[in-house]
Tab-separated table of C-alpha atoms in Angstrom:
chain	number	residue	atom	x	y	z
A	1	MET	CA	65.626	1.848	73.160
A	2	ASN	CA	66.586	4.958	75.100
A	3	GLN	CA	70.102	5.683	76.389
A	4	SER	CA	69.507	3.644	79.535
A	5	GLY	CA	68.848	0.553	77.384
A	6	ILE	CA	65.270	0.239	78.635
A	7	SER	CA	62.451	-0.050	76.102
A	8	PRO	CA	59.837	2.726	76.392
A	9	PRO	CA	56.342	1.820	77.605
A	10	PHE	CA	54.136	0.678	74.721
A	11	LYS	CA	51.757	3.525	74.000
A	12	VAL	CA	49.426	4.189	71.101
A	13	GLU	CA	47.772	7.388	69.911
A	14	ARG	CA	44.513	6.640	68.132
A	15	ARG	CA	42.441	8.696	65.738
A	16	GLU	CA	38.661	8.665	65.904
A	17	PRO	CA	37.045	5.463	64.586
A	18	GLU	CA	35.531	5.719	61.115
A	19	LEU	CA	33.236	3.558	59.036
A	20	ILE	CA	34.506	2.079	55.775
A	21	THR	CA	31.659	1.389	53.372
A	22	PRO	CA	31.688	-0.649	50.155
A	23	ALA	CA	33.325	1.221	47.258
A	24	LYS	CA	30.224	0.719	45.102
A	25	PRO	CA	26.501	0.392	45.836
A	26	THR	CA	25.606	-3.104	47.092
A	27	PRO	CA	22.259	-4.925	47.376
A	28	HIS	CA	20.088	-4.145	50.387
A	29	ASP	CA	18.797	-7.601	51.163
A	30	PHE	CA	18.372	-10.085	53.998
A	31	LYS	CA	20.480	-13.218	54.329
A	32	ALA	CA	19.852	-16.041	56.780
A	33	LEU	CA	22.795	-17.628	58.568
A	34	SER	CA	23.344	-21.383	58.540
A	35	ASP	CA	22.384	-23.491	61.526
A	36	ILE	CA	26.111	-23.966	62.174
A	37	ASP	CA	26.630	-20.176	62.226
A	38	ASP	CA	23.600	-19.618	64.390
A	39	GLN	CA	24.606	-21.315	67.651
A	40	ASP	CA	24.970	-19.548	70.980
A	41	SER	CA	28.671	-20.294	71.374
A	42	PHE	CA	29.470	-18.360	68.162
A	43	ARG	CA	27.838	-15.107	69.252
A	44	ILE	CA	31.207	-13.587	70.090
A	45	HIS	CA	33.880	-11.446	68.435
A	46	ILE	CA	37.228	-13.046	67.560
A	47	PRO	CA	40.481	-11.013	67.436
A	48	ILE	CA	43.268	-11.618	64.910
A	49	ILE	CA	46.647	-9.843	64.884
A	50	GLN	CA	48.904	-9.432	61.842
A	51	VAL	CA	52.362	-7.873	62.302
A	52	TYR	CA	54.238	-6.569	59.261
A	53	PRO	CA	57.867	-5.400	59.059
A	54	ASN	CA	58.886	-2.441	56.940
A	55	ASN	CA	59.456	-2.835	53.233
A	56	PRO	CA	61.945	-0.312	51.814
A	57	TYR	CA	60.455	-0.767	48.333
A	58	MET	CA	57.167	0.688	49.636
A	59	GLU	CA	58.742	3.825	51.090
A	60	GLY	CA	56.533	6.877	50.672
A	61	ILE	CA	53.316	4.833	50.342
A	62	ASP	CA	50.776	5.146	53.155
A	63	PRO	CA	49.812	1.592	54.159
A	64	ALA	CA	46.744	2.764	56.069
A	65	LYS	CA	45.275	4.347	52.939
A	66	VAL	CA	46.128	1.294	50.819
A	67	ILE	CA	44.461	-1.023	53.324
A	68	LYS	CA	41.358	1.147	53.760
A	69	ASP	CA	40.855	1.370	50.000
A	70	ALA	CA	41.337	-2.408	49.647
A	71	ILE	CA	38.822	-3.139	52.410
A	72	SER	CA	36.293	-0.832	50.786
A	73	LYS	CA	36.704	-2.583	47.424
A	74	ALA	CA	36.649	-6.064	48.994
A	75	LEU	CA	33.365	-5.216	50.739
A	76	VAL	CA	31.739	-4.890	47.313
A	77	PHE	CA	32.193	-8.650	46.945
A	78	TYR	CA	31.760	-9.481	50.652
A	79	TYR	CA	28.991	-6.952	51.197
A	80	PRO	CA	27.206	-8.879	54.020
A	81	PHE	CA	30.175	-7.937	56.250
A	82	ALA	CA	29.104	-4.288	55.837
A	83	GLY	CA	25.649	-5.089	57.224
A	84	ARG	CA	24.254	-5.762	60.701
A	85	LEU	CA	22.923	-8.853	62.446
A	86	ARG	CA	19.240	-9.006	63.305
A	87	GLN	CA	17.240	-11.599	65.248
A	88	LEU	CA	13.873	-13.229	64.671
A	89	ASP	CA	11.809	-13.513	67.834
A	90	PRO	CA	10.957	-15.769	69.572
A	91	SER	CA	13.124	-18.299	67.692
A	92	ARG	CA	16.264	-16.115	68.105
A	93	LYS	CA	17.298	-17.064	64.565
A	94	LEU	CA	19.985	-14.681	63.285
A	95	PHE	CA	20.111	-13.134	59.836
A	96	VAL	CA	22.102	-10.350	58.211
A	97	GLU	CA	20.491	-7.191	56.945
A	98	CYS	CA	22.841	-6.034	54.210
A	99	THR	CA	22.625	-2.335	54.936
A	100	GLY	CA	26.013	-1.269	53.569
A	101	GLU	CA	26.665	0.677	56.794
A	102	GLY	CA	30.275	-0.450	56.779
A	103	VAL	CA	32.980	-1.742	59.096
A	104	LEU	CA	34.955	0.118	61.748
A	105	PHE	CA	38.510	1.296	61.082
A	106	ILE	CA	40.906	3.018	63.469
A	107	GLU	CA	44.278	4.543	62.618
A	108	ALA	CA	46.909	4.742	65.336
A	109	ASP	CA	50.598	5.454	65.899
A	110	ALA	CA	52.786	3.537	68.350
A	111	ASN	CA	55.736	5.103	70.149
A	112	VAL	CA	58.099	2.152	69.639
A	113	THR	CA	59.904	0.324	66.873
A	114	LEU	CA	59.283	-3.323	66.103
A	115	HIS	CA	62.636	-4.088	67.770
A	116	GLN	CA	61.774	-2.089	70.890
A	117	SER	CA	58.378	-3.723	71.245
A	118	GLY	CA	59.981	-6.935	72.554
A	119	ASN	CA	57.294	-9.526	73.337
A	120	SER	CA	54.457	-7.017	73.155
A	121	LEU	CA	53.879	-7.886	69.480
A	122	HIS	CA	54.072	-11.662	69.909
A	123	PRO	CA	51.519	-14.226	71.127
A	124	LEU	CA	49.818	-13.303	74.412
A	125	PHE	CA	50.101	-9.631	73.354
A	126	PRO	CA	50.122	-7.861	76.750
A	127	TYR	CA	49.072	-4.577	75.093
A	128	LEU	CA	46.167	-6.003	73.135
A	129	ASP	CA	43.832	-3.240	74.318
A	130	GLN	CA	46.210	-0.698	72.757
A	131	ILE	CA	46.483	-2.340	69.342
A	132	LEU	CA	42.813	-3.384	69.186
A	133	TYR	CA	40.630	-0.775	70.824
A	134	ASP	CA	37.179	-1.919	71.903
A	135	VAL	CA	35.092	0.910	70.509
A	136	PRO	CA	32.189	1.487	72.948
A	137	GLY	CA	28.989	-0.107	71.698
A	138	SER	CA	30.743	-2.146	68.983
A	139	ASN	CA	31.080	-5.547	70.620
A	140	GLY	CA	27.476	-6.671	70.804
A	141	VAL	CA	25.676	-9.249	68.693
A	142	LEU	CA	22.818	-7.257	67.168
A	143	ASP	CA	23.052	-3.991	65.245
A	144	CYS	CA	26.839	-3.723	65.650
A	145	PRO	CA	29.643	-3.579	63.077
A	146	LEU	CA	30.662	-7.096	62.061
A	147	LEU	CA	34.326	-6.192	61.519
A	148	LEU	CA	36.665	-3.837	63.361
A	149	PHE	CA	40.144	-2.977	62.061
A	150	GLN	CA	42.874	-1.073	63.834
A	151	PHE	CA	45.946	-0.072	61.857
A	152	THR	CA	48.877	0.810	64.126
A	153	PHE	CA	51.973	2.355	62.566
A	154	LEU	CA	55.306	1.402	64.176
A	155	LYS	CA	58.430	3.526	64.252
A	156	LEU	CA	60.652	0.873	62.752
A	157	LYS	CA	64.389	1.179	62.070
A	158	LEU	CA	66.285	-1.109	59.720
A	159	TYR	CA	69.467	-1.882	61.622
A	160	VAL	CA	71.295	-3.108	58.514
A	161	THR	CA	70.737	-0.165	56.212
A	162	ARG	CA	69.955	2.417	58.923
A	163	LEU	CA	66.887	3.446	56.948
A	164	LYS	CA	63.945	4.745	58.919
A	165	CYS	CA	60.599	3.554	57.624
A	166	GLY	CA	57.486	1.930	59.039
A	167	GLY	CA	56.314	-1.474	60.067
A	168	PHE	CA	52.718	-1.807	61.194
A	169	VAL	CA	50.189	-3.952	63.020
A	170	LEU	CA	46.782	-4.724	61.554
A	171	ALA	CA	44.487	-5.943	64.308
A	172	VAL	CA	41.069	-7.242	63.303
A	173	ARG	CA	37.994	-8.378	65.168
A	174	PHE	CA	35.321	-10.399	63.372
A	175	HIS	CA	31.958	-11.711	64.489
A	176	HIS	CA	32.101	-15.500	64.755
A	177	SER	CA	28.450	-15.927	63.723
A	178	MET	CA	29.423	-14.620	60.275
A	179	THR	CA	32.534	-16.651	59.580
A	180	ASP	CA	35.274	-18.881	60.976
A	181	GLY	CA	39.080	-18.660	60.758
A	182	PRO	CA	39.418	-20.073	57.209
A	183	GLY	CA	36.455	-18.018	56.004
A	184	PHE	CA	37.867	-14.801	57.384
A	185	GLY	CA	41.293	-15.757	56.054
A	186	GLN	CA	39.670	-15.950	52.618
A	187	PHE	CA	38.320	-12.410	53.053
A	188	MET	CA	41.712	-11.083	54.195
A	189	SER	CA	43.402	-12.761	51.220
A	190	ALA	CA	40.945	-10.901	48.996
A	191	VAL	CA	41.853	-7.626	50.726
A	192	GLY	CA	45.524	-8.429	50.095
A	193	GLU	CA	44.981	-9.195	46.423
A	194	ILE	CA	43.091	-5.952	45.885
A	195	ALA	CA	45.716	-3.998	47.852
A	196	ARG	CA	48.302	-5.362	45.399
A	197	GLY	CA	46.335	-4.157	42.393
A	198	LYS	CA	43.800	-6.856	41.457
A	199	GLU	CA	40.315	-5.769	40.483
A	200	ALA	CA	38.598	-8.766	42.054
A	201	PRO	CA	39.453	-11.683	44.381
A	202	SER	CA	40.831	-14.819	42.749
A	203	ILE	CA	38.315	-16.843	44.793
A	204	MET	CA	34.871	-15.280	44.606
A	205	PRO	CA	32.820	-15.406	47.826
A	206	VAL	CA	29.815	-17.717	47.991
A	207	TRP	CA	27.023	-17.343	50.569
A	208	LYS	CA	24.735	-20.430	50.211
A	209	ARG	CA	24.331	-20.825	53.979
A	210	HIS	CA	21.242	-22.981	53.357
A	211	VAL	CA	23.584	-25.886	52.568
A	212	LEU	CA	24.223	-26.253	56.312
A	213	SER	CA	20.619	-26.293	57.529
A	214	ALA	CA	18.774	-28.606	59.896
A	215	ASN	CA	15.971	-30.848	58.733
A	216	ASN	CA	12.427	-29.608	59.238
A	217	PRO	CA	11.539	-30.954	61.708
A	218	PRO	CA	15.041	-31.645	63.096
A	219	ASN	CA	15.863	-35.322	63.557
A	220	PRO	CA	19.188	-35.979	65.395
A	221	THR	CA	20.476	-39.481	64.646
A	222	CYS	CA	23.950	-39.435	66.268
A	223	PHE	CA	25.344	-39.001	69.760
A	224	HIS	CA	26.858	-35.551	70.383
A	225	PRO	CA	28.533	-35.595	73.822
A	226	GLU	CA	29.576	-31.942	73.584
A	227	TYR	CA	25.941	-30.991	74.275
A	228	GLU	CA	25.149	-33.687	76.862
A	229	THR	CA	25.065	-33.271	80.654
A	230	PHE	CA	26.854	-36.088	82.472
A	231	PRO	CA	26.314	-36.903	86.172
A	232	SER	CA	28.995	-35.204	88.286
A	233	PRO	CA	30.977	-37.226	90.838
A	234	GLN	CA	29.984	-36.474	94.441
A	235	THR	CA	33.389	-34.956	95.227
A	236	ASN	CA	34.661	-33.192	92.188
A	237	ASN	CA	37.527	-30.728	92.058
A	238	THR	CA	36.777	-27.448	90.347
A	239	THR	CA	37.944	-26.688	86.832
A	240	PRO	CA	39.292	-23.359	85.526
A	241	HIS	CA	36.100	-22.132	83.923
A	242	ASN	CA	33.959	-22.412	87.070
A	243	ASN	CA	36.146	-20.964	89.815
A	244	ASN	CA	37.669	-17.625	90.704
A	245	GLU	CA	41.345	-18.538	90.498
A	246	THR	CA	43.608	-16.243	88.512
A	247	LEU	CA	44.250	-17.763	85.123
A	248	VAL	CA	47.694	-17.928	83.574
A	249	ASN	CA	48.151	-18.035	79.800
A	250	ARG	CA	50.944	-19.980	78.145
A	251	ALA	CA	52.176	-20.299	74.592
A	252	ILE	CA	53.676	-23.758	74.076
A	253	PHE	CA	55.770	-24.420	70.962
A	254	PHE	CA	55.753	-27.824	69.263
A	255	GLY	CA	58.492	-27.897	66.634
A	256	PRO	CA	59.685	-30.854	64.528
A	257	LYS	CA	61.810	-32.147	67.418
A	258	GLN	CA	58.899	-32.221	69.881
A	259	ILE	CA	56.566	-33.842	67.348
A	260	SER	CA	59.186	-36.484	66.539
A	261	LEU	CA	59.546	-37.290	70.246
A	262	LEU	CA	55.774	-37.641	70.644
A	263	ARG	CA	55.520	-39.974	67.656
A	264	LYS	CA	58.069	-42.287	69.242
A	265	ILE	CA	55.847	-42.932	72.271
A	266	ILE	CA	52.611	-43.834	70.474
A	267	PRO	CA	51.670	-47.255	69.048
A	268	THR	CA	52.965	-48.055	65.577
A	269	GLN	CA	49.484	-48.493	64.106
A	270	ILE	CA	48.531	-44.863	64.782
A	271	GLN	CA	51.852	-43.119	64.100
A	272	ARG	CA	50.521	-41.786	60.792
A	273	CYS	CA	48.190	-39.463	62.647
A	274	SER	CA	48.229	-35.728	61.906
A	275	THR	CA	50.325	-33.283	63.915
A	276	PHE	CA	47.132	-31.648	65.184
A	277	GLU	CA	45.753	-34.985	66.418
A	278	LEU	CA	49.023	-35.713	68.187
A	279	ILE	CA	49.154	-32.297	69.875
A	280	THR	CA	45.482	-32.605	70.850
A	281	ALA	CA	46.128	-35.947	72.556
A	282	CYS	CA	49.134	-34.537	74.394
A	283	VAL	CA	47.217	-31.472	75.591
A	284	TRP	CA	44.180	-33.511	76.673
A	285	LYS	CA	46.155	-35.991	78.763
A	286	CYS	CA	48.496	-33.414	80.331
A	287	ARG	CA	45.748	-30.888	81.020
A	288	THR	CA	43.547	-33.516	82.659
A	289	THR	CA	46.426	-34.652	84.879
A	290	ALA	CA	47.197	-31.048	85.825
A	291	LEU	CA	43.623	-30.291	86.926
A	292	LEU	CA	43.589	-33.095	89.542
A	293	PRO	CA	39.965	-34.037	88.767
A	294	ASN	CA	37.886	-36.677	90.497
A	295	PRO	CA	38.867	-40.021	88.872
A	296	ALA	CA	35.237	-40.623	87.849
A	297	GLN	CA	34.849	-37.214	86.169
A	298	ILE	CA	33.920	-37.418	82.481
A	299	MET	CA	36.511	-35.425	80.534
A	300	ARG	CA	35.722	-34.110	77.050
A	301	MET	CA	38.096	-33.040	74.320
A	302	ILE	CA	36.068	-31.012	71.836
A	303	PHE	CA	37.654	-30.271	68.483
A	304	LEU	CA	36.546	-28.873	65.167
A	305	VAL	CA	36.228	-30.965	62.006
A	306	ASN	CA	35.998	-29.078	58.727
A	307	VAL	CA	33.015	-30.221	56.696
A	308	GLN	CA	35.242	-29.995	53.631
A	309	TYR	CA	37.154	-32.935	55.121
A	310	LYS	CA	38.969	-34.520	52.161
A	311	ARG	CA	37.136	-37.834	52.374
A	312	PHE	CA	33.814	-36.180	51.445
A	313	ASN	CA	33.381	-36.687	47.720
A	314	PRO	CA	31.574	-34.816	46.277
A	315	PRO	CA	32.384	-31.890	48.569
A	316	ILE	CA	29.684	-30.580	50.887
A	317	LEU	CA	30.458	-26.880	50.428
A	318	PRO	CA	31.175	-24.929	47.239
A	319	GLN	CA	34.527	-23.224	46.705
A	320	GLY	CA	34.414	-19.696	48.078
A	321	TYR	CA	32.050	-20.504	50.968
A	322	TYR	CA	33.061	-18.282	53.865
A	323	GLY	CA	30.610	-19.191	56.625
A	324	ASN	CA	31.405	-21.421	59.579
A	325	GLY	CA	32.332	-24.636	57.828
A	326	PHE	CA	32.872	-27.103	60.647
A	327	VAL	CA	31.108	-29.230	63.231
A	328	LEU	CA	32.181	-30.177	66.729
A	329	SER	CA	33.402	-33.669	67.477
A	330	THR	CA	34.115	-34.862	70.994
A	331	ALA	CA	36.237	-37.593	72.521
A	332	ILE	CA	35.243	-38.614	76.042
A	333	SER	CA	36.917	-40.589	78.814
A	334	THR	CA	36.931	-40.794	82.576
A	335	ALA	CA	39.758	-38.837	84.141
A	336	GLU	CA	41.135	-42.029	85.678
A	337	GLU	CA	41.513	-43.762	82.304
A	338	LEU	CA	42.941	-40.689	80.638
A	339	ILE	CA	45.555	-40.132	83.334
A	340	GLY	CA	46.422	-43.789	83.855
A	341	ASN	CA	46.975	-44.688	80.206
A	342	PRO	CA	49.749	-43.628	77.778
A	343	VAL	CA	49.111	-40.733	75.407
A	344	GLY	CA	48.271	-43.264	72.679
A	345	TYR	CA	45.016	-43.991	74.518
A	346	ALA	CA	43.899	-40.365	74.193
A	347	LEU	CA	45.059	-40.283	70.571
A	348	GLY	CA	42.997	-43.369	69.733
A	349	LEU	CA	39.844	-41.793	71.184
A	350	ILE	CA	40.441	-38.578	69.244
A	351	ARG	CA	40.979	-40.381	65.945
A	352	LYS	CA	37.867	-42.479	66.472
A	353	ALA	CA	35.778	-39.368	67.202
A	354	LYS	CA	37.113	-37.748	64.022
A	355	GLU	CA	36.348	-40.826	61.934
A	356	ASN	CA	32.750	-40.703	63.205
A	357	VAL	CA	32.218	-37.378	61.414
A	358	THR	CA	30.228	-38.591	58.409
A	359	ARG	CA	27.662	-36.778	56.295
A	360	GLU	CA	25.005	-38.193	58.608
A	361	TYR	CA	26.903	-36.895	61.655
A	362	ILE	CA	27.138	-33.392	60.148
A	363	GLN	CA	23.389	-33.314	59.479
A	364	SER	CA	22.719	-34.667	62.957
A	365	SER	CA	24.880	-31.894	64.456
A	366	MET	CA	22.696	-29.230	62.854
A	367	ASP	CA	19.513	-31.032	63.860
A	368	THR	CA	20.780	-31.301	67.448
A	369	LEU	CA	21.621	-27.600	67.623
A	370	VAL	CA	18.166	-26.584	66.395
A	371	SER	CA	16.238	-29.131	68.465
A	372	LYS	CA	18.071	-27.981	71.601
A	373	GLY	CA	17.502	-24.289	70.867
A	374	ARG	CA	20.986	-23.444	69.494
A	375	VAL	CA	22.451	-24.790	72.713
A	376	HIS	CA	25.946	-23.868	73.948
A	377	PHE	CA	28.351	-26.786	74.299
A	378	GLN	CA	28.890	-28.099	77.841
A	379	GLU	CA	31.942	-26.680	79.634
A	380	GLU	CA	32.105	-29.034	82.635
A	381	GLY	CA	35.110	-31.325	82.231
A	382	SER	CA	35.653	-29.941	78.732
A	383	CYS	CA	38.568	-28.623	76.752
A	384	MET	CA	38.049	-27.238	73.258
A	385	ILE	CA	40.943	-27.053	70.827
A	386	THR	CA	40.942	-25.275	67.468
A	387	ASP	CA	43.356	-25.682	64.567
A	388	ASN	CA	44.216	-22.392	62.859
A	389	THR	CA	47.434	-23.600	61.245
A	390	ARG	CA	45.909	-23.368	57.758
A	391	SER	CA	43.878	-20.187	58.116
A	392	GLY	CA	46.503	-18.310	56.118
A	393	PHE	CA	46.768	-15.103	58.166
A	394	ARG	CA	50.589	-15.094	57.990
A	395	GLU	CA	50.393	-15.325	54.193
A	396	VAL	CA	48.127	-12.294	53.751
A	397	ASP	CA	50.247	-9.927	51.644
A	398	LEU	CA	48.919	-6.363	51.694
A	399	GLY	CA	51.760	-5.155	49.480
A	400	TRP	CA	54.412	-5.202	52.201
A	401	GLY	CA	55.067	-8.951	52.047
A	402	ASN	CA	53.876	-11.700	54.369
A	403	ALA	CA	53.181	-11.033	58.037
A	404	ILE	CA	55.844	-12.075	60.519
A	405	TYR	CA	52.973	-13.056	62.788
A	406	GLY	CA	49.373	-13.769	61.878
A	407	GLY	CA	46.893	-15.350	64.261
A	408	PRO	CA	44.942	-14.939	67.483
A	409	PRO	CA	46.501	-12.812	70.232
A	410	ARG	CA	45.045	-14.764	73.130
A	411	LEU	CA	42.214	-17.095	74.050
A	412	VAL	CA	38.573	-16.018	74.049
A	413	LEU	CA	37.388	-18.887	76.290
A	414	SER	CA	39.294	-20.100	79.366
A	415	MET	CA	38.545	-23.758	78.601
A	416	ALA	CA	39.822	-23.436	75.031
A	417	CYS	CA	43.184	-24.052	73.366
A	418	CYS	CA	44.262	-22.703	70.017
A	419	CYS	CA	46.880	-24.020	67.582
A	420	PHE	CA	48.441	-21.932	64.826
A	421	ALA	CA	51.497	-21.891	62.611
A	422	TYR	CA	54.477	-20.136	64.184
A	423	GLN	CA	58.169	-19.560	63.622
A	424	ASP	CA	60.210	-19.464	66.815
A	425	ASN	CA	63.182	-17.235	67.654
A	426	GLU	CA	65.565	-19.723	66.006
A	427	GLY	CA	63.639	-19.615	62.739
A	428	GLU	CA	62.106	-23.066	63.217
A	429	ASN	CA	58.557	-23.571	61.948
A	430	GLY	CA	56.075	-25.438	64.072
A	431	THR	CA	52.790	-25.151	65.946
A	432	LEU	CA	52.182	-22.764	68.820
A	433	VAL	CA	49.472	-23.758	71.287
A	434	LEU	CA	47.785	-21.143	73.459
A	435	ILE	CA	46.371	-22.534	76.711
A	436	SER	CA	44.886	-21.021	79.873
A	437	LEU	CA	44.871	-22.622	83.355
A	438	PRO	CA	45.061	-21.554	87.023
A	439	ALA	CA	48.688	-20.973	88.025
A	440	PRO	CA	49.179	-24.204	90.062
A	441	ALA	CA	47.572	-26.298	87.328
A	442	MET	CA	49.677	-24.580	84.672
A	443	GLU	CA	52.845	-25.492	86.532
A	444	ARG	CA	51.726	-29.126	86.642
A	445	PHE	CA	50.689	-29.003	82.971
A	446	GLU	CA	54.119	-27.822	81.807
A	447	LYS	CA	55.769	-30.516	83.913
A	448	GLU	CA	53.541	-33.195	82.363
A	449	VAL	CA	54.276	-31.992	78.807
A	450	ASN	CA	57.992	-31.999	79.451
A	451	ASN	CA	57.815	-35.442	81.024
A	452	LEU	CA	56.337	-36.677	77.746
A	453	LEU	CA	58.993	-34.901	75.728
A	454	GLU	CA	61.830	-35.669	78.150
A	455	GLU	CA	62.923	-32.065	77.835
A	456	LYS	CA	63.435	-29.166	80.206
A	457	PRO	CA	60.518	-26.711	80.513
A	458	THR	CA	62.538	-23.852	79.036
A	459	ASN	CA	62.622	-25.737	75.713
A	460	VAL	CA	58.844	-25.928	75.578
A	461	SER	CA	57.298	-22.850	77.163
A	462	ILE	CA	57.577	-19.656	75.148
A	463	LYS	CA	56.101	-17.046	77.482
A	464	SER	CA	53.364	-16.407	79.994
A	465	SER	CA	50.911	-13.689	80.905
A	466	LEU	CA	48.379	-13.206	83.658
């Protein structure tokens, strides 16, 4: 801080973007994506932020150079990331041309210390455009870099030892058609291992995208409500993704205390549910209530089920697979039933939808996507929630120790929620949920959550951002 006690504005000076290519020659070939990868809703770029404190044992070592070298060496093993997406017409089927062109990397310097940055380097990241620059022409689907890294050096001071050294932020953007959170976490773990001196990743990458392919011809055998159009009530209130209201983002923390309170209000027979299932039920019920929908409106809670779900024996995917390894499952209910019943009602629907994800359901999902032309999931009455608590971004050690934060900075879709592992200001580990709603609905949502938890809003809401 300056002498007035006010933190300086967060500013970043960037160098020109450069391309990092694989450290050795790689095959120039063509690789088809899976039919899970190749859906319309995945043709987007996903940001991830990793914040690292200084490490006095690494003084004098340039972290940017270490990371660039590690990325270059990791791309030898993950060489499709250094290629470009192409499209077959008229089917619009995506494939990767492994050109070896490389991934984008930007070096930058921030004008603040980690301490001075305040909430700017925590979830909702108000200065995201500064720590992850959108290089013009880089955010498309076809013929664009598949990864973008920005390394931002922080002027960090150790207040205990008074040593001046550097913390840094590594912001990354990956193309969702190529990988999901766990898959990209696997790549970043490989970068970390190589940065720490290994010659090769401990888990070798496996492509084999054909494993998740539709039948020819496709033959859907299950009901997939995420892709269905339901009749709309005659008088239906608008929802956040189809109106022009200003959206407010919130980061809601569910620690052990909040989870314990939720478990006490659900039926005994389903109290052994997972934390994610419990949070999903809470969010679905409270969000629906907050939106004030028509009672007859069909409400959907869409969530992701990993196809490596532990009950599948033998496993569906080989170890090292880094493509999108999940299918969508959807619980549905009328708004009236969802609002009028306890949270256990929503939880029961969610658990039933998850149990319906069988091998047949997974194959039917791919067949449905292809038969419907890689259709986008329906957004009307929908909320999608993703679980990134096990993606491992906080545990990526680039030589400076684990990240103090690792995960998404904010939501990509307004109707989505995102869960990830987080440690609050008191050092308590739990799950942070990012959610976006219009301001009046957000106020009602927080009130509904706190009514369930019988706590004051200040104990639940972490921060907000327009």
